[in-house]
mmCIF file of C-alpha atoms (C1' of nucleotides) in Angstrom:
data_model
loop_
_atom_site.group_PDB
_atom_site.id
_atom_site.type_symbol
_atom_site.label_atom_id
_atom_site.label_comp_id
_atom_site.label_asym_id
_atom_site.label_seq_id
_atom_site.Cartn_x
_atom_site.Cartn_y
_atom_site.Cartn_z
ATOM 1 C CA UNK A 1 19.712 3.261 -79.549
ATOM 2 C CA UNK A 2 20.578 6.939 -79.183
ATOM 3 C CA UNK A 3 17.145 7.884 -80.458
ATOM 4 C CA UNK A 4 15.462 5.610 -77.957
ATOM 5 C CA UNK A 5 17.644 7.041 -75.217
ATOM 6 C CA UNK A 6 16.767 10.604 -76.111
ATOM 7 C CA UNK A 7 13.089 9.777 -76.313
ATOM 8 C CA UNK A 8 13.001 7.927 -73.011
ATOM 9 C CA UNK A 9 14.872 10.672 -71.240
ATOM 10 C CA UNK A 10 12.474 13.301 -72.539
ATOM 11 C CA UNK A 11 9.580 11.268 -71.211
ATOM 12 C CA UNK A 12 11.226 11.128 -67.804
ATOM 13 C CA UNK A 13 11.798 14.865 -67.827
ATOM 14 C CA UNK A 14 8.160 15.379 -68.719
ATOM 15 C CA UNK A 15 7.168 13.173 -65.783
ATOM 16 C CA UNK A 16 5.726 10.492 -68.010
ATOM 17 C CA UNK A 17 7.377 7.679 -66.168
ATOM 18 C CA UNK A 18 4.960 4.993 -67.301
ATOM 19 C CA UNK A 19 5.507 5.900 -70.939
ATOM 20 C CA UNK A 20 9.244 6.009 -70.294
ATOM 21 C CA UNK A 21 9.169 2.468 -68.877
ATOM 22 C CA UNK A 22 7.101 1.243 -71.787
ATOM 23 C CA UNK A 23 9.505 2.779 -74.262
ATOM 24 C CA UNK A 24 12.431 1.243 -72.452
ATOM 25 C CA UNK A 25 10.738 -2.155 -72.808
ATOM 26 C CA UNK A 26 10.443 -1.516 -76.531
ATOM 27 C CA UNK A 27 14.133 -0.787 -76.637
ATOM 28 C CA UNK A 28 14.807 -4.082 -74.886
ATOM 29 C CA UNK A 29 12.711 -6.060 -77.336
ATOM 30 C CA UNK A 30 14.054 -4.188 -80.350
ATOM 31 C CA UNK A 31 17.307 -6.090 -80.252
ATOM 32 C CA UNK A 32 19.262 -2.847 -80.431
ATOM 33 C CA UNK A 33 22.387 -2.799 -78.268
ATOM 34 C CA UNK A 34 22.100 -1.186 -74.865
ATOM 35 C CA UNK A 35 24.711 1.411 -74.044
ATOM 36 C CA UNK A 36 25.846 2.807 -70.739
ATOM 37 C CA UNK A 37 23.588 5.798 -71.412
ATOM 38 C CA UNK A 38 20.603 3.512 -71.945
ATOM 39 C CA UNK A 39 21.095 1.915 -68.575
ATOM 40 C CA UNK A 40 21.799 5.205 -66.857
ATOM 41 C CA UNK A 41 18.460 6.382 -68.171
ATOM 42 C CA UNK A 42 16.869 3.181 -66.926
ATOM 43 C CA UNK A 43 18.466 3.907 -63.561
ATOM 44 C CA UNK A 44 16.670 7.247 -63.573
ATOM 45 C CA UNK A 45 13.391 5.456 -64.208
ATOM 46 C CA UNK A 46 14.017 3.246 -61.195
ATOM 47 C CA UNK A 47 14.989 6.205 -59.046
ATOM 48 C CA UNK A 48 11.938 8.217 -60.026
ATOM 49 C CA UNK A 49 9.664 5.553 -58.594
ATOM 50 C CA UNK A 50 7.932 6.389 -55.353
ATOM 51 C CA UNK A 51 8.474 2.924 -53.956
ATOM 52 C CA UNK A 52 10.459 2.691 -50.750
ATOM 53 C CA UNK A 53 12.742 0.100 -52.268
ATOM 54 C CA UNK A 54 13.702 2.172 -55.287
ATOM 55 C CA UNK A 55 17.304 2.346 -54.118
ATOM 56 C CA UNK A 56 17.490 -1.418 -53.793
ATOM 57 C CA UNK A 57 16.552 -1.861 -57.419
ATOM 58 C CA UNK A 58 19.036 0.867 -58.318
ATOM 59 C CA UNK A 59 21.790 -0.960 -56.465
ATOM 60 C CA UNK A 60 21.023 -4.241 -58.140
ATOM 61 C CA UNK A 61 21.051 -2.596 -61.560
ATOM 62 C CA UNK A 62 24.467 -1.168 -60.755
ATOM 63 C CA UNK A 63 25.674 -4.610 -59.675
ATOM 64 C CA UNK A 64 24.510 -6.125 -62.929
ATOM 65 C CA UNK A 65 26.200 -3.416 -64.934
ATOM 66 C CA UNK A 66 29.443 -4.069 -63.095
ATOM 67 C CA UNK A 67 29.101 -7.781 -63.656
ATOM 68 C CA UNK A 68 27.819 -8.033 -67.201
ATOM 69 C CA UNK A 69 28.163 -4.567 -68.722
ATOM 70 C CA UNK A 70 27.753 -2.167 -70.233
ATOM 71 C CA UNK A 71 29.744 -0.770 -67.330
ATOM 72 C CA UNK A 72 28.693 2.264 -65.331
ATOM 73 C CA UNK A 73 30.567 5.478 -66.022
ATOM 74 C CA UNK A 74 30.850 8.767 -64.158
ATOM 75 C CA UNK A 75 27.377 9.859 -65.223
ATOM 76 C CA UNK A 76 25.846 6.622 -63.976
ATOM 77 C CA UNK A 77 27.485 6.945 -60.585
ATOM 78 C CA UNK A 78 26.691 10.653 -60.367
ATOM 79 C CA UNK A 79 23.056 10.002 -61.125
ATOM 80 C CA UNK A 80 22.795 7.565 -58.253
ATOM 81 C CA UNK A 81 24.830 9.739 -55.918
ATOM 82 C CA UNK A 82 22.622 12.703 -56.711
ATOM 83 C CA UNK A 83 19.457 10.755 -55.952
ATOM 84 C CA UNK A 84 20.840 9.452 -52.669
ATOM 85 C CA UNK A 85 21.991 12.920 -51.651
ATOM 86 C CA UNK A 86 18.616 14.428 -52.430
ATOM 87 C CA UNK A 87 17.015 11.744 -50.296
ATOM 88 C CA UNK A 88 19.305 12.677 -47.421
ATOM 89 C CA UNK A 89 21.161 9.371 -47.637
ATOM 90 C CA UNK A 90 24.579 10.936 -47.648
ATOM 91 C CA UNK A 91 26.389 8.061 -46.094
ATOM 92 C CA UNK A 92 25.221 5.769 -48.871
ATOM 93 C CA UNK A 93 26.083 8.402 -51.443
ATOM 94 C CA UNK A 94 29.661 8.381 -50.192
ATOM 95 C CA UNK A 95 29.558 4.610 -50.332
ATOM 96 C CA UNK A 96 28.836 4.865 -54.051
ATOM 97 C CA UNK A 97 31.704 7.326 -54.407
ATOM 98 C CA UNK A 98 33.978 4.703 -52.877
ATOM 99 C CA UNK A 99 32.603 2.080 -55.231
ATOM 100 C CA UNK A 100 33.243 4.449 -58.106
ATOM 101 C CA UNK A 101 36.849 4.937 -57.081
ATOM 102 C CA UNK A 102 37.308 1.195 -56.538
ATOM 103 C CA UNK A 103 36.233 0.695 -60.126
ATOM 104 C CA UNK A 104 38.719 3.266 -61.352
ATOM 105 C CA UNK A 105 36.018 5.655 -62.434
ATOM 106 C CA UNK A 106 37.041 9.281 -62.098
ATOM 107 C CA UNK A 107 34.546 11.598 -60.374
ATOM 108 C CA UNK A 108 33.395 14.719 -62.183
ATOM 109 C CA UNK A 109 32.359 18.116 -60.799
ATOM 110 C CA UNK A 110 28.766 16.869 -60.888
ATOM 111 C CA UNK A 111 29.703 13.955 -58.668
ATOM 112 C CA UNK A 112 31.211 16.177 -56.020
ATOM 113 C CA UNK A 113 28.577 18.859 -56.311
ATOM 114 C CA UNK A 114 25.829 16.355 -55.667
ATOM 115 C CA UNK A 115 27.550 15.277 -52.479
ATOM 116 C CA UNK A 116 28.101 18.861 -51.355
ATOM 117 C CA UNK A 117 24.486 19.657 -52.054
ATOM 118 C CA UNK A 118 23.513 16.631 -50.010
ATOM 119 C CA UNK A 119 25.461 17.902 -47.043
ATOM 120 C CA UNK A 120 24.143 21.428 -47.405
ATOM 121 C CA UNK A 121 20.517 20.443 -47.687
ATOM 122 C CA UNK A 122 20.915 18.512 -44.447
ATOM 123 C CA UNK A 123 22.335 21.624 -42.841
ATOM 124 C CA UNK A 124 25.742 19.997 -42.545
ATOM 125 C CA UNK A 125 27.650 23.030 -43.706
ATOM 126 C CA UNK A 126 30.764 22.242 -41.714
ATOM 127 C CA UNK A 127 31.021 18.881 -43.387
ATOM 128 C CA UNK A 128 30.428 20.443 -46.775
ATOM 129 C CA UNK A 129 33.237 22.946 -46.270
ATOM 130 C CA UNK A 130 35.517 20.255 -45.035
ATOM 131 C CA UNK A 131 34.784 18.134 -48.073
ATOM 132 C CA UNK A 132 35.424 21.056 -50.416
ATOM 133 C CA UNK A 133 38.763 21.668 -48.719
ATOM 134 C CA UNK A 134 39.574 18.005 -49.072
ATOM 135 C CA UNK A 135 38.942 17.728 -52.784
ATOM 136 C CA UNK A 136 40.762 20.993 -53.396
ATOM 137 C CA UNK A 137 43.750 19.637 -51.531
ATOM 138 C CA UNK A 138 43.734 16.791 -54.022
ATOM 139 C CA UNK A 139 44.007 19.302 -56.825
ATOM 140 C CA UNK A 140 40.401 19.290 -57.893
ATOM 141 C CA UNK A 141 39.629 22.573 -59.643
ATOM 142 C CA UNK A 142 36.753 24.364 -57.933
ATOM 143 C CA UNK A 143 33.855 25.428 -60.079
ATOM 144 C CA UNK A 144 31.085 27.967 -59.854
ATOM 145 C CA UNK A 145 28.395 25.370 -59.176
ATOM 146 C CA UNK A 146 30.270 24.011 -56.202
ATOM 147 C CA UNK A 147 30.781 27.376 -54.557
ATOM 148 C CA UNK A 148 27.295 28.517 -55.375
ATOM 149 C CA UNK A 149 25.892 25.537 -53.489
ATOM 150 C CA UNK A 150 28.089 26.391 -50.521
ATOM 151 C CA UNK A 151 27.237 30.075 -50.649
ATOM 152 C CA UNK A 152 23.560 29.211 -50.834
ATOM 153 C CA UNK A 153 23.791 27.186 -47.636
ATOM 154 C CA UNK A 154 25.895 29.781 -45.843
ATOM 155 C CA UNK A 155 23.560 32.577 -46.902
ATOM 156 C CA UNK A 156 20.475 30.757 -45.699
ATOM 157 C CA UNK A 157 22.333 30.288 -42.434
ATOM 158 C CA UNK A 158 23.207 33.953 -42.156
ATOM 159 C CA UNK A 159 26.954 33.368 -42.397
ATOM 160 C CA UNK A 160 27.574 36.347 -44.617
ATOM 161 C CA UNK A 161 31.128 37.011 -43.499
ATOM 162 C CA UNK A 162 32.022 33.551 -44.662
ATOM 163 C CA UNK A 163 30.308 34.219 -47.981
ATOM 164 C CA UNK A 164 32.319 37.394 -48.428
ATOM 165 C CA UNK A 165 35.549 35.603 -47.734
ATOM 166 C CA UNK A 166 34.730 32.867 -50.224
ATOM 167 C CA UNK A 167 33.880 35.463 -52.848
ATOM 168 C CA UNK A 168 37.017 37.375 -51.938
ATOM 169 C CA UNK A 169 39.267 34.486 -52.784
ATOM 170 C CA UNK A 170 37.371 33.348 -55.863
ATOM 171 C CA UNK A 171 39.760 34.982 -58.330
ATOM 172 C CA UNK A 172 42.752 33.362 -56.692
ATOM 173 C CA UNK A 173 41.040 29.996 -56.693
ATOM 174 C CA UNK A 174 40.151 30.325 -60.319
ATOM 175 C CA UNK A 175 36.392 30.579 -60.484
ATOM 176 C CA UNK A 176 33.979 33.430 -61.146
ATOM 177 C CA UNK A 177 30.645 34.000 -59.460
ATOM 178 C CA UNK A 178 27.759 34.025 -61.929
ATOM 179 C CA UNK A 179 24.213 35.341 -61.668
ATOM 180 C CA UNK A 180 23.040 32.342 -59.667
ATOM 181 C CA UNK A 181 25.852 32.865 -57.169
ATOM 182 C CA UNK A 182 24.655 36.397 -56.567
ATOM 183 C CA UNK A 183 21.044 35.305 -56.520
ATOM 184 C CA UNK A 184 21.557 32.836 -53.695
ATOM 185 C CA UNK A 185 23.541 35.415 -51.760
ATOM 186 C CA UNK A 186 20.872 38.054 -52.257
ATOM 187 C CA UNK A 187 18.194 35.575 -51.296
ATOM 188 C CA UNK A 188 19.905 34.920 -47.972
ATOM 189 C CA UNK A 189 20.358 38.611 -47.331
ATOM 190 C CA UNK A 190 16.712 39.269 -48.071
ATOM 191 C CA UNK A 191 15.575 36.542 -45.708
ATOM 192 C CA UNK A 192 17.815 38.079 -43.050
ATOM 193 C CA UNK A 193 16.273 41.465 -43.711
ATOM 194 C CA UNK A 194 19.543 42.881 -45.039
ATOM 195 C CA UNK A 195 17.753 44.435 -47.939
ATOM 196 C CA UNK A 196 20.130 47.339 -48.342
ATOM 197 C CA UNK A 197 23.067 45.025 -48.792
ATOM 198 C CA UNK A 198 21.105 42.879 -51.225
ATOM 199 C CA UNK A 199 20.441 45.842 -53.429
ATOM 200 C CA UNK A 200 24.055 46.890 -53.304
ATOM 201 C CA UNK A 201 24.917 43.496 -54.731
ATOM 202 C CA UNK A 202 22.887 44.386 -57.782
ATOM 203 C CA UNK A 203 25.491 46.982 -58.644
ATOM 204 C CA UNK A 204 28.293 44.554 -57.908
ATOM 205 C CA UNK A 205 26.712 42.122 -60.321
ATOM 206 C CA UNK A 206 26.484 44.656 -63.075
ATOM 207 C CA UNK A 207 30.063 45.802 -62.460
ATOM 208 C CA UNK A 208 31.116 42.224 -63.026
ATOM 209 C CA UNK A 209 29.264 42.163 -66.313
ATOM 210 C CA UNK A 210 26.395 40.025 -65.042
ATOM 211 C CA UNK A 211 22.817 40.750 -65.958
ATOM 212 C CA UNK A 212 20.226 40.261 -63.231
ATOM 213 C CA UNK A 213 17.739 37.686 -64.419
ATOM 214 C CA UNK A 214 14.135 36.894 -63.672
ATOM 215 C CA UNK A 215 15.028 35.012 -60.502
ATOM 216 C CA UNK A 216 16.997 38.001 -59.259
ATOM 217 C CA UNK A 217 13.976 40.167 -59.752
ATOM 218 C CA UNK A 218 11.651 37.724 -58.020
ATOM 219 C CA UNK A 219 13.994 37.381 -55.053
ATOM 220 C CA UNK A 220 13.977 41.131 -54.577
ATOM 221 C CA UNK A 221 10.228 41.427 -54.997
ATOM 222 C CA UNK A 222 9.598 38.712 -52.486
ATOM 223 C CA UNK A 223 11.873 40.334 -50.022
ATOM 224 C CA UNK A 224 10.340 43.772 -50.377
ATOM 225 C CA UNK A 225 6.831 42.417 -50.066
ATOM 226 C CA UNK A 226 7.636 40.419 -46.965
ATOM 227 C CA UNK A 227 8.972 43.498 -45.313
ATOM 228 C CA UNK A 228 5.820 45.386 -46.174
ATOM 229 C CA UNK A 229 7.795 47.623 -48.426
ATOM 230 C CA UNK A 230 5.129 47.398 -51.053
ATOM 231 C CA UNK A 231 5.774 50.920 -52.230
ATOM 232 C CA UNK A 232 9.389 50.102 -52.955
ATOM 233 C CA UNK A 233 8.305 46.944 -54.699
ATOM 234 C CA UNK A 234 5.990 48.904 -56.924
ATOM 235 C CA UNK A 235 8.767 51.368 -57.675
ATOM 236 C CA UNK A 236 11.098 48.551 -58.640
ATOM 237 C CA UNK A 237 8.414 47.022 -60.800
ATOM 238 C CA UNK A 238 7.944 50.356 -62.518
ATOM 239 C CA UNK A 239 11.643 50.653 -63.171
ATOM 240 C CA UNK A 240 12.160 47.091 -64.301
ATOM 241 C CA UNK A 241 11.648 47.871 -67.951
ATOM 242 C CA UNK A 242 14.266 50.568 -67.954
ATOM 243 C CA UNK A 243 16.680 48.100 -66.367
ATOM 244 C CA UNK A 244 16.004 45.705 -69.216
ATOM 245 C CA UNK A 245 14.313 43.235 -66.924
ATOM 246 C CA UNK A 246 11.271 41.404 -67.986
ATOM 247 C CA UNK A 247 8.937 40.409 -65.167
ATOM 248 C CA UNK A 248 6.677 37.527 -66.095
ATOM 249 C "C1'" G B 1 26.135 12.154 -81.223
ATOM 250 C "C1'" C B 2 21.848 10.650 -76.354
ATOM 251 C "C1'" A B 3 22.208 10.146 -69.885
ATOM 252 C "C1'" C B 4 24.416 13.343 -64.203
ATOM 253 C "C1'" U B 5 25.183 19.183 -60.560
ATOM 254 C "C1'" G B 6 23.323 25.199 -58.172
ATOM 255 C "C1'" C B 7 18.967 30.187 -57.158
ATOM 256 C "C1'" U B 8 12.821 33.032 -55.986
ATOM 257 C "C1'" U B 9 7.356 32.630 -54.619
ATOM 258 C "C1'" G B 10 3.012 29.483 -54.681
ATOM 259 C "C1'" A B 11 -0.087 24.092 -52.618
#
RNA sequence: GCACUGCUUGA
């Protein structure tokens, strides 16, 4: 069963949905037992369909799992919540969170992060912040993913003071910004033409022991080129090897 | 043991 699961999931990741479905059918006819993972992967197949009713089939799968087993677990719920959030169906995503709690299934960081990302991608930053405050007040330990999603949204919205204050209290709250956190911040600064500040963050990154990665480099290039600072871009490109960066 | 979360440009 685990081998089938791994195979089917790889096919999904490679966008070979038809092959994934076919392989899932083989699993069904093999007589091997289906696990929660198997059905979570099947849920992903349903959700990757382009049909308008893909969520209806997802809901009915979830119902059947609740009724007959194997029962959904946190990954199953998070998978569905993530898909709903990405589709902008936040209200329904929260409905699944309620269902999850009703069934005594404990949410994970991925569960919450998917919901926060859903809010942020709809531009509902206030709601996202409110939700973060809420789960923290329930003792949920903040993680880097969660704050990076928030900082991404705030940065795209130009709310840099807010970003600074979130970063300022990160140590106290028990999380550390990573390279992606700085990347999203720098990306927002670049889009807002605050190029100087973006470059200063490079030093901050390195002081915190973080190595700028390929995305960092591309963010800075894009920003310099947009601002017709081609000369500076060329200079940076020339220096990239001595900074141990590897443009692709 | 296998399944769920964040960043750049390009259509």
